[in-house]
CSV table of C-alpha atoms in Angstrom, one decimal:
chain,number,residue,atom,x,y,z
E,1,VAL,CA,-3.6,25.0,-14.4
E,2,ARG,CA,-7.4,25.4,-14.4
E,3,VAL,CA,-8.6,25.3,-11.6
E,4,HIS,CA,-12.1,24.9,-10.7
E,5,ARG,CA,-14.5,23.9,-8.0
E,6,GLY,CA,-16.6,20.6,-8.5
E,7,ARG,CA,-19.6,19.8,-6.6
E,8,ARG,CA,-20.2,18.0,-3.2
E,9,PRO,CA,-22.0,15.0,-2.8
E,10,ARG,CA,-25.7,14.3,-2.0
E,11,ARG,CA,-26.4,13.1,1.2
E,12,ALA,CA,-30.1,12.4,1.3
E,13,GLY,CA,-30.7,8.9,-0.2
E,14,GLY,CA,-27.0,8.3,-0.6
E,15,SER,CA,-24.1,10.1,-2.3
E,16,ALA,CA,-24.4,11.1,-5.5
E,17,ALA,CA,-21.4,8.8,-6.0
E,18,GLY,CA,-23.1,5.5,-4.7
E,19,GLN,CA,-25.8,6.0,-7.1
E,20,ALA,CA,-23.4,5.6,-10.1
E,21,GLY,CA,-24.1,1.5,-10.0
E,22,SER,CA,-28.1,2.2,-10.0
E,23,GLY,CA,-28.0,3.1,-13.7
E,24,GLY,CA,-28.8,6.9,-12.8
E,25,ARG,CA,-25.7,8.3,-14.8
E,26,ALA,CA,-22.6,6.9,-17.0
E,27,VAL,CA,-20.3,6.7,-15.1
E,28,SER,CA,-16.1,6.4,-16.5
E,29,GLY,CA,-12.7,7.2,-15.0
E,30,ILE,CA,-9.9,5.1,-12.8
E,31,ILE,CA,-9.3,7.4,-9.5
E,32,ALA,CA,-6.0,6.5,-7.5
E,33,ILE,CA,-6.6,8.0,-4.1
E,34,ILE,CA,-3.5,9.6,-2.3
E,35,SER,CA,-3.5,11.1,1.4
E,36,GLN,CA,-1.2,12.9,3.7
E,37,PRO,CA,1.3,12.9,0.8
E,38,PRO,CA,4.6,14.0,2.3
E,39,ALA,CA,6.1,17.0,1.7
E,40,GLU,CA,9.0,15.2,-0.4
E,41,GLY,CA,7.0,13.7,-2.8
E,42,LEU,CA,4.7,10.6,-3.1
E,43,THR,CA,5.9,7.6,-2.5
E,44,GLY,CA,5.0,3.9,-1.8
E,45,GLY,CA,1.4,3.3,-2.0
E,46,ASP,CA,0.5,6.2,-3.7
E,47,LEU,CA,2.9,6.1,-6.4
E,48,GLU,CA,1.4,2.0,-6.8
E,49,ALA,CA,-2.2,3.1,-6.6
E,50,LEU,CA,-1.1,5.5,-9.6
E,51,GLY,CA,0.4,2.8,-11.9
E,52,GLY,CA,-2.5,0.4,-10.5
E,53,ALA,CA,-5.0,3.3,-11.8
E,54,ALA,CA,-2.6,3.5,-15.0
E,55,ALA,CA,-2.8,-0.4,-15.8
E,56,LEU,CA,-6.3,-1.0,-15.6
E,57,ALA,CA,-6.7,2.1,-17.7
E,58,ALA,CA,-5.1,0.5,-20.4
E,59,GLN,CA,-7.0,-2.5,-20.5
E,60,THR,CA,-10.6,-0.8,-19.8
E,61,GLY,CA,-9.9,2.7,-21.9
E,62,GLU,CA,-10.9,4.9,-19.3
E,63,PRO,CA,-9.0,8.1,-18.4
E,64,VAL,CA,-6.7,8.5,-15.0
E,65,LEU,CA,-7.2,10.5,-12.4
E,66,ALA,CA,-6.5,10.9,-9.1
E,67,ALA,CA,-7.6,12.8,-5.3
E,68,VAL,CA,-5.0,14.1,-3.6
E,69,ILE,CA,-5.9,15.3,-0.1
E,70,GLY,CA,-4.3,17.2,3.0
E,71,HIS,CA,-2.8,19.8,3.3
E,72,SER,CA,-0.4,22.2,1.4
E,73,VAL,CA,-0.1,19.0,-1.4
E,74,SER,CA,0.4,21.3,-4.9
E,75,ASP,CA,4.1,19.7,-4.9
E,76,ALA,CA,1.8,16.2,-4.5
E,77,VAL,CA,-0.7,17.5,-7.3
E,78,ALA,CA,1.8,18.4,-9.8
E,79,GLU,CA,3.7,15.4,-9.4
E,80,ALA,CA,0.3,12.9,-9.9
E,81,GLY,CA,-0.1,15.4,-13.6
E,82,GLU,CA,3.5,14.5,-14.1
E,83,ARG,CA,3.2,10.7,-13.4
E,84,GLY,CA,-0.3,10.9,-16.0
E,85,ALA,CA,-3.3,11.6,-14.2
E,86,GLU,CA,-5.6,13.5,-16.5
E,87,ARG,CA,-7.3,15.6,-13.7
E,88,VAL,CA,-6.5,15.7,-10.3
E,89,TYR,CA,-9.6,16.6,-7.7
E,90,VAL,CA,-7.9,18.3,-4.7
E,91,ALA,CA,-8.9,18.4,-0.8
E,92,ASP,CA,-6.7,21.0,0.8
E,93,ALA,CA,-7.3,22.0,4.1
E,94,GLU,CA,-5.2,22.7,7.1
E,95,HIS,CA,-7.7,19.8,9.4
E,96,LEU,CA,-6.1,17.3,6.8
E,97,ALA,CA,-2.7,17.9,7.8
E,98,ALA,CA,-2.8,15.3,10.1
E,99,PHE,CA,-5.1,12.3,9.0
E,100,SER,CA,-8.6,11.8,10.0
E,101,GLY,CA,-10.9,9.0,9.1
E,102,ASP,CA,-13.8,10.7,8.9
E,103,ALA,CA,-12.2,13.9,7.1
E,104,VAL,CA,-10.5,11.8,4.3
E,105,VAL,CA,-13.6,9.6,3.9
E,106,ASP,CA,-15.3,12.6,4.0
E,107,ALA,CA,-12.7,14.2,0.9
E,108,ALA,CA,-12.5,11.6,-1.1
E,109,GLU,CA,-16.4,10.9,-1.2
E,110,SER,CA,-16.3,14.0,-2.4
E,111,ALA,CA,-13.7,13.2,-4.7
E,112,VAL,CA,-15.2,10.5,-6.3
E,113,ALA,CA,-19.0,12.5,-6.5
E,114,ALA,CA,-17.3,15.2,-8.6
E,115,SER,CA,-15.0,12.8,-11.3
E,116,GLU,CA,-18.0,10.4,-11.2
E,117,VAL,CA,-15.7,7.1,-11.7
E,118,SER,CA,-16.7,3.9,-12.1
E,119,THR,CA,-13.3,2.7,-9.8
E,120,VAL,CA,-11.7,3.7,-6.6
E,121,VAL,CA,-8.3,2.8,-6.4
E,122,ILE,CA,-6.0,2.6,-3.3
E,123,GLY,CA,-2.9,1.7,-2.6
E,124,ARG,CA,-1.3,-0.1,0.7
E,125,GLY,CA,-0.6,2.8,3.7
E,126,THR,CA,-0.5,3.3,6.6
E,127,ASN,CA,-4.0,4.4,7.4
E,128,THR,CA,-5.2,2.0,4.2
E,129,LEU,CA,-7.5,0.0,6.4
E,130,GLU,CA,-9.2,2.9,8.4
E,131,PHE,CA,-10.6,4.9,5.4
E,132,ALA,CA,-11.0,2.5,2.5
E,133,PRO,CA,-13.3,-0.1,3.4
E,134,ARG,CA,-15.4,2.8,5.2
E,135,LEU,CA,-15.1,4.7,2.0
E,136,GLY,CA,-16.6,1.6,0.1
E,137,ALA,CA,-19.5,1.3,2.2
E,138,ARG,CA,-20.7,4.8,1.9
E,139,LEU,CA,-20.4,5.0,-1.9
E,140,GLY,CA,-22.8,1.3,-2.2
E,141,GLY,CA,-20.1,0.2,-5.0
E,142,GLY,CA,-18.3,-2.2,-2.3
E,143,CYS,CA,-14.6,-2.7,-1.2
E,144,VAL,CA,-12.1,-5.7,-1.1
E,145,MET,CA,-8.6,-5.1,0.4
E,146,GLY,CA,-5.2,-6.9,0.1
E,147,VAL,CA,-6.1,-7.3,-4.0
E,148,THR,CA,-3.3,-8.8,-5.8
E,149,GLU,CA,-5.0,-9.3,-9.6
E,150,VAL,CA,-7.3,-7.4,-11.2
E,151,ARG,CA,-9.4,-9.1,-14.2
E,152,PRO,CA,-11.8,-6.9,-15.9
E,153,ASP,CA,-14.5,-8.4,-18.2
E,154,ALA,CA,-16.1,-7.5,-20.9
E,155,ASP,CA,-18.9,-6.2,-19.6
E,156,GLY,CA,-17.5,-3.5,-17.4
E,157,GLY,CA,-17.4,-5.3,-14.2
E,158,PHE,CA,-14.2,-7.0,-12.2
E,159,ALA,CA,-13.1,-9.6,-11.0
E,160,VAL,CA,-10.5,-8.9,-8.7
E,161,VAL,CA,-8.3,-12.3,-6.8
E,162,ALA,CA,-7.4,-11.2,-3.0
E,163,SER,CA,-5.5,-13.4,-0.2
E,164,VAL,CA,-7.4,-14.7,2.7
E,165,TYR,CA,-7.0,-16.7,5.8
E,166,GLY,CA,-4.0,-15.4,6.8
E,167,GLY,CA,-2.6,-16.0,3.2
E,168,SER,CA,-3.7,-19.6,3.1
E,169,ALA,CA,-6.1,-19.1,0.4
E,170,ARG,CA,-7.2,-16.4,-1.8
E,171,ALA,CA,-10.6,-15.6,-3.2
E,172,VAL,CA,-11.9,-14.2,-5.7
E,173,TYR,CA,-14.6,-11.4,-6.0
E,174,ARG,CA,-17.0,-9.9,-8.0
E,175,LEU,CA,-17.5,-6.1,-8.3
E,176,ALA,CA,-20.2,-5.4,-10.9
E,177,ALA,CA,-21.8,-2.1,-9.2
E,178,THR,CA,-19.5,1.1,-9.2
E,179,PRO,CA,-18.4,3.1,-7.6
E,180,ARG,CA,-16.1,0.4,-6.5
E,181,VAL,CA,-13.1,0.4,-4.0
E,182,ILE,CA,-10.5,-1.4,-4.7
E,183,GLY,CA,-7.4,-1.2,-1.9
E,184,LEU,CA,-4.5,-2.9,-3.8
E,185,SER,CA,-1.2,-5.3,-2.1
E,186,PRO,CA,1.8,-3.6,-1.8
E,187,GLY,CA,4.3,-4.5,-5.2
E,188,LEU,CA,1.4,-5.4,-7.6
E,189,ALA,CA,1.3,-2.3,-10.1
E,190,PRO,CA,5.0,-0.4,-10.4
E,191,ALA,CA,5.1,3.7,-10.3
E,192,PRO,CA,4.1,5.0,-13.5
E,193,ASP,CA,6.7,6.8,-14.8
E,194,ARG,CA,7.5,10.6,-14.6
E,195,ASP,CA,7.2,13.5,-17.4
E,196,ALA,CA,8.2,16.7,-16.1
E,197,GLY,CA,6.4,18.2,-19.4
E,198,ARG,CA,3.1,16.6,-18.7
E,199,SER,CA,0.4,18.3,-16.8
E,200,ALA,CA,-3.4,17.3,-15.3
E,201,GLU,CA,-6.7,19.8,-15.2
E,202,VAL,CA,-6.9,20.2,-11.3
E,203,VAL,CA,-10.4,20.7,-9.8
E,204,ALA,CA,-10.8,21.7,-6.0
E,205,VAL,CA,-13.5,19.9,-4.2
E,206,ASP,CA,-14.8,20.8,-0.6
E,207,ALA,CA,-13.2,19.1,2.4
E,208,PRO,CA,-15.6,19.3,5.3
E,209,ALA,CA,-14.0,19.9,8.6
E,210,SER,CA,-17.7,19.6,10.3
E,211,ALA,CA,-16.6,15.2,10.9
E,212,GLU,CA,-16.9,14.5,14.8
E,213,GLU,CA,-14.0,13.1,15.9
E,214,ARG,CA,-14.9,10.2,17.8
E,215,VAL,CA,-11.8,8.7,19.0
E,216,VAL,CA,-8.9,10.2,20.0
E,217,VAL,CA,-6.0,8.7,20.7
E,218,ASP,CA,-2.7,9.5,22.7
E,219,GLN,CA,0.7,7.8,21.2
E,220,PRO,CA,4.3,8.2,20.3
E,221,ALA,CA,5.4,10.7,17.7
E,222,GLU,CA,6.5,7.9,14.7
E,223,ALA,CA,10.2,7.3,14.3
E,224,THR,CA,12.1,9.4,11.7
E,225,GLY,CA,14.0,8.0,9.1
E,226,PRO,CA,13.9,5.3,6.4
E,227,ARG,CA,10.4,3.2,7.0
E,228,LEU,CA,10.5,-0.2,6.6
E,229,GLU,CA,8.0,-0.6,4.1
E,230,GLU,CA,10.0,1.3,1.6
E,231,ALA,CA,13.2,-0.2,2.2
E,232,ASN,CA,14.8,-2.2,-1.7
E,233,VAL,CA,16.1,-5.0,0.7
E,234,VAL,CA,15.1,-6.4,4.2
E,235,VAL,CA,16.8,-9.1,6.3
E,236,SER,CA,14.6,-10.8,8.8
E,237,GLY,CA,14.9,-13.2,12.0
E,238,GLY,CA,12.7,-15.8,13.1
E,239,ARG,CA,13.6,-18.2,15.6
E,240,GLY,CA,16.3,-19.7,14.1
E,241,LEU,CA,18.4,-16.8,15.8
E,242,GLN,CA,17.7,-18.6,19.1
E,243,ARG,CA,19.1,-15.5,21.4
E,244,GLY,CA,18.0,-12.2,21.5
E,245,ASP,CA,21.8,-11.5,21.3
E,246,ASN,CA,22.0,-12.7,17.7
E,247,PHE,CA,19.6,-10.6,16.1
E,248,ALA,CA,22.8,-8.1,15.7
E,249,LEU,CA,23.8,-10.2,12.8
E,250,ILE,CA,20.6,-9.5,11.0
E,251,ARG,CA,21.3,-6.2,11.8
E,252,GLU,CA,24.8,-6.4,10.8
E,253,LEU,CA,23.6,-8.5,7.7
E,254,ALA,CA,21.5,-5.5,6.6
E,255,ALA,CA,23.2,-2.4,6.8
E,256,ASN,CA,26.1,-4.5,4.5
E,257,LEU,CA,23.1,-4.7,2.1
E,258,GLY,CA,22.1,-0.9,2.4
E,259,GLY,CA,18.6,-2.5,3.7
E,260,MET,CA,16.7,-2.6,6.8
E,261,PRO,CA,16.3,-5.5,9.4
E,262,GLY,CA,13.2,-7.3,9.9
E,263,ALA,CA,11.9,-9.6,12.4
E,264,SER,CA,8.6,-12.4,12.9
E,265,ARG,CA,5.9,-12.0,15.6
E,266,ALA,CA,7.5,-14.4,17.5
E,267,ILE,CA,11.2,-13.0,18.0
E,268,VAL,CA,9.3,-9.2,18.7
E,269,ASP,CA,7.0,-11.3,21.2
E,270,GLU,CA,10.3,-12.4,23.2
E,271,GLY,CA,11.3,-8.9,23.1
E,272,TRP,CA,14.7,-9.7,20.8
E,273,ALA,CA,13.5,-7.0,18.6
E,274,PRO,CA,11.3,-3.9,18.2
E,275,SER,CA,7.3,-4.4,17.4
E,276,GLU,CA,8.3,-1.4,14.7
E,277,GLU,CA,10.4,-4.2,12.9
E,278,GLN,CA,7.9,-6.5,12.7
E,279,VAL,CA,7.1,-8.1,9.4
E,280,GLY,CA,3.6,-10.5,8.4
E,281,LEU,CA,0.1,-10.0,8.8
E,282,THR,CA,-0.1,-8.0,12.0
E,283,GLY,CA,3.3,-6.1,11.6
E,284,LYS,CA,5.0,-4.3,8.5
E,285,ILE,CA,3.9,-5.1,4.8
E,286,VAL,CA,6.8,-5.0,2.8
E,287,SER,CA,7.9,-5.6,-0.8
E,288,PRO,CA,11.5,-5.2,-1.6
E,289,ASP,CA,13.7,-6.2,-4.2
E,290,LEU,CA,15.4,-8.8,-1.7
E,291,TYR,CA,14.0,-10.1,1.0
E,292,VAL,CA,16.1,-12.8,3.5
E,293,ALA,CA,14.4,-14.5,6.0
E,294,ALA,CA,17.1,-16.4,8.5
E,295,GLY,CA,15.5,-18.8,11.2
E,296,ILE,CA,11.7,-18.0,10.3
E,297,SER,CA,9.9,-21.4,9.0
E,298,GLY,CA,7.8,-19.4,6.3
E,299,ALA,CA,4.1,-19.5,8.3
E,300,SER,CA,1.4,-18.3,6.2
E,301,GLN,CA,1.0,-15.1,8.8
E,302,HIS,CA,4.4,-14.0,8.2
E,303,MET,CA,4.7,-14.5,4.3
E,304,MET,CA,1.6,-12.1,4.4
E,305,GLY,CA,3.7,-9.5,4.8
E,306,CYS,CA,6.6,-10.5,2.8
E,307,SER,CA,5.2,-12.8,-0.2
E,308,THR,CA,5.3,-10.2,-3.3
E,309,SER,CA,9.2,-9.2,-2.4
E,310,ARG,CA,11.1,-9.5,-6.0
E,311,VAL,CA,13.4,-12.1,-4.5
E,312,LEU,CA,13.1,-13.8,-1.3
E,313,VAL,CA,16.2,-15.9,-0.1
E,314,GLY,CA,15.2,-18.1,2.8
E,315,ILE,CA,17.7,-20.0,5.5
E,316,ASN,CA,16.1,-22.5,7.6
E,317,THR,CA,17.8,-25.9,8.6
E,318,ASP,CA,14.6,-28.0,8.2
E,319,ARG,CA,14.6,-28.9,4.3
E,320,ASP,CA,10.6,-28.8,4.7
E,321,ALA,CA,9.8,-25.9,6.1
E,322,PRO,CA,7.1,-23.7,4.1
E,323,ILE,CA,9.6,-20.9,3.4
E,324,PHE,CA,11.3,-23.1,0.5
E,325,ARG,CA,7.7,-22.8,-1.0
E,326,TYR,CA,8.0,-18.9,-1.4
E,327,ALA,CA,12.0,-18.9,-1.4
E,328,ARG,CA,13.6,-18.0,-5.2
E,329,TYR,CA,16.7,-19.7,-3.4
E,330,GLY,CA,17.0,-21.8,-0.1
E,331,ILE,CA,20.0,-22.1,1.9
E,332,ASN,CA,19.4,-25.4,4.4
E,333,GLY,CA,21.4,-25.0,7.4
E,334,ASP,CA,21.9,-23.3,10.5
E,335,ALA,CA,21.2,-18.6,10.6
E,336,LEU,CA,24.2,-18.9,12.9
E,337,GLU,CA,26.4,-20.0,10.2
E,338,VAL,CA,25.0,-18.8,7.4
E,339,LEU,CA,24.8,-15.3,8.7
E,340,PRO,CA,28.0,-14.5,9.8
E,341,GLU,CA,29.2,-16.1,6.0
E,342,LEU,CA,26.7,-13.2,4.3
E,343,ILE,CA,28.5,-11.0,6.8
E,344,ARG,CA,31.6,-11.7,5.6
E,345,LEU,CA,31.2,-11.9,1.7
E,346,THR,CA,29.0,-8.9,2.0
E,347,ARG,CA,31.9,-6.9,3.7
E,348,GLU,CA,34.6,-8.3,1.1
E,349,ARG,CA,32.7,-7.2,-2.1
E,350,ALA,CA,32.4,-3.7,0.4
E,351,GLY,CA,36.1,-3.7,0.7
E,352,GLY,CA,36.1,-3.4,4.1
């Protein structure tokens, strides 16, 4: 593996990357940004960013690149190469071990300037909304988040489709200037296959540590263990549960299916479920293989958090509930009658 130093972005008159759209130099390549990857390997939004970059590259003929930002990220760098990145730009520094919006934007700008790409692809993650729009503004090519579809056009630009107004409408944006930043919705792109026989050229880029921290927030440490956003099965409950103690049915069915429980904002506000289990526009965005919505009407704010699920099952007493417009399978019935039966069936199937 050959490692060399990339050049830093020019600050005067805009970054070098930001001048790409002005015709000053040719740009080519699609780069996936991977920020603070976990020690156990790439997951969730990082893999979707690589998959999205690969899908776009297949249409445009550009190379697939990656930028890995963090500390002690050699395993993530190797995996990015094994998953198809031809070149990986690495910002590895101790101050990048924990997320800082200023530091990540600076490091990402360095990577984009060194790579001279046309398009930056970012998957959905905990801090994506904090740094991706800032990176788009810094680079000057524009940024669209929550993208559900990308359509390259004949002259090298892009038309991207994104949900707006809480998921009740879709907007089409055309991104002609480069480098453009595209933030993917969960589930849009599958993870690229991993091949241990592949490797990438590695380029070290500057990771400035001079950015002043303008906001300091004290907060409890995140819970360890499985993350709701990465669950293959999610069973969520809403007001149709009628009482807080009935949320135990949601937890039991989720456990029987090997999944995790979720909740609508309404019952989180009631105190029936913790906020970390809330699914929706103001909660977690999930894209499981199976999503069961029990006693949830299907308001657009909730569906923004689960509409990309592969299979969605709706359970509701109202046959005209919006949830049935999204559901592949619908059960028109009382969740308090349906859930115990599903629990019994899943228990029997498991031999218990």
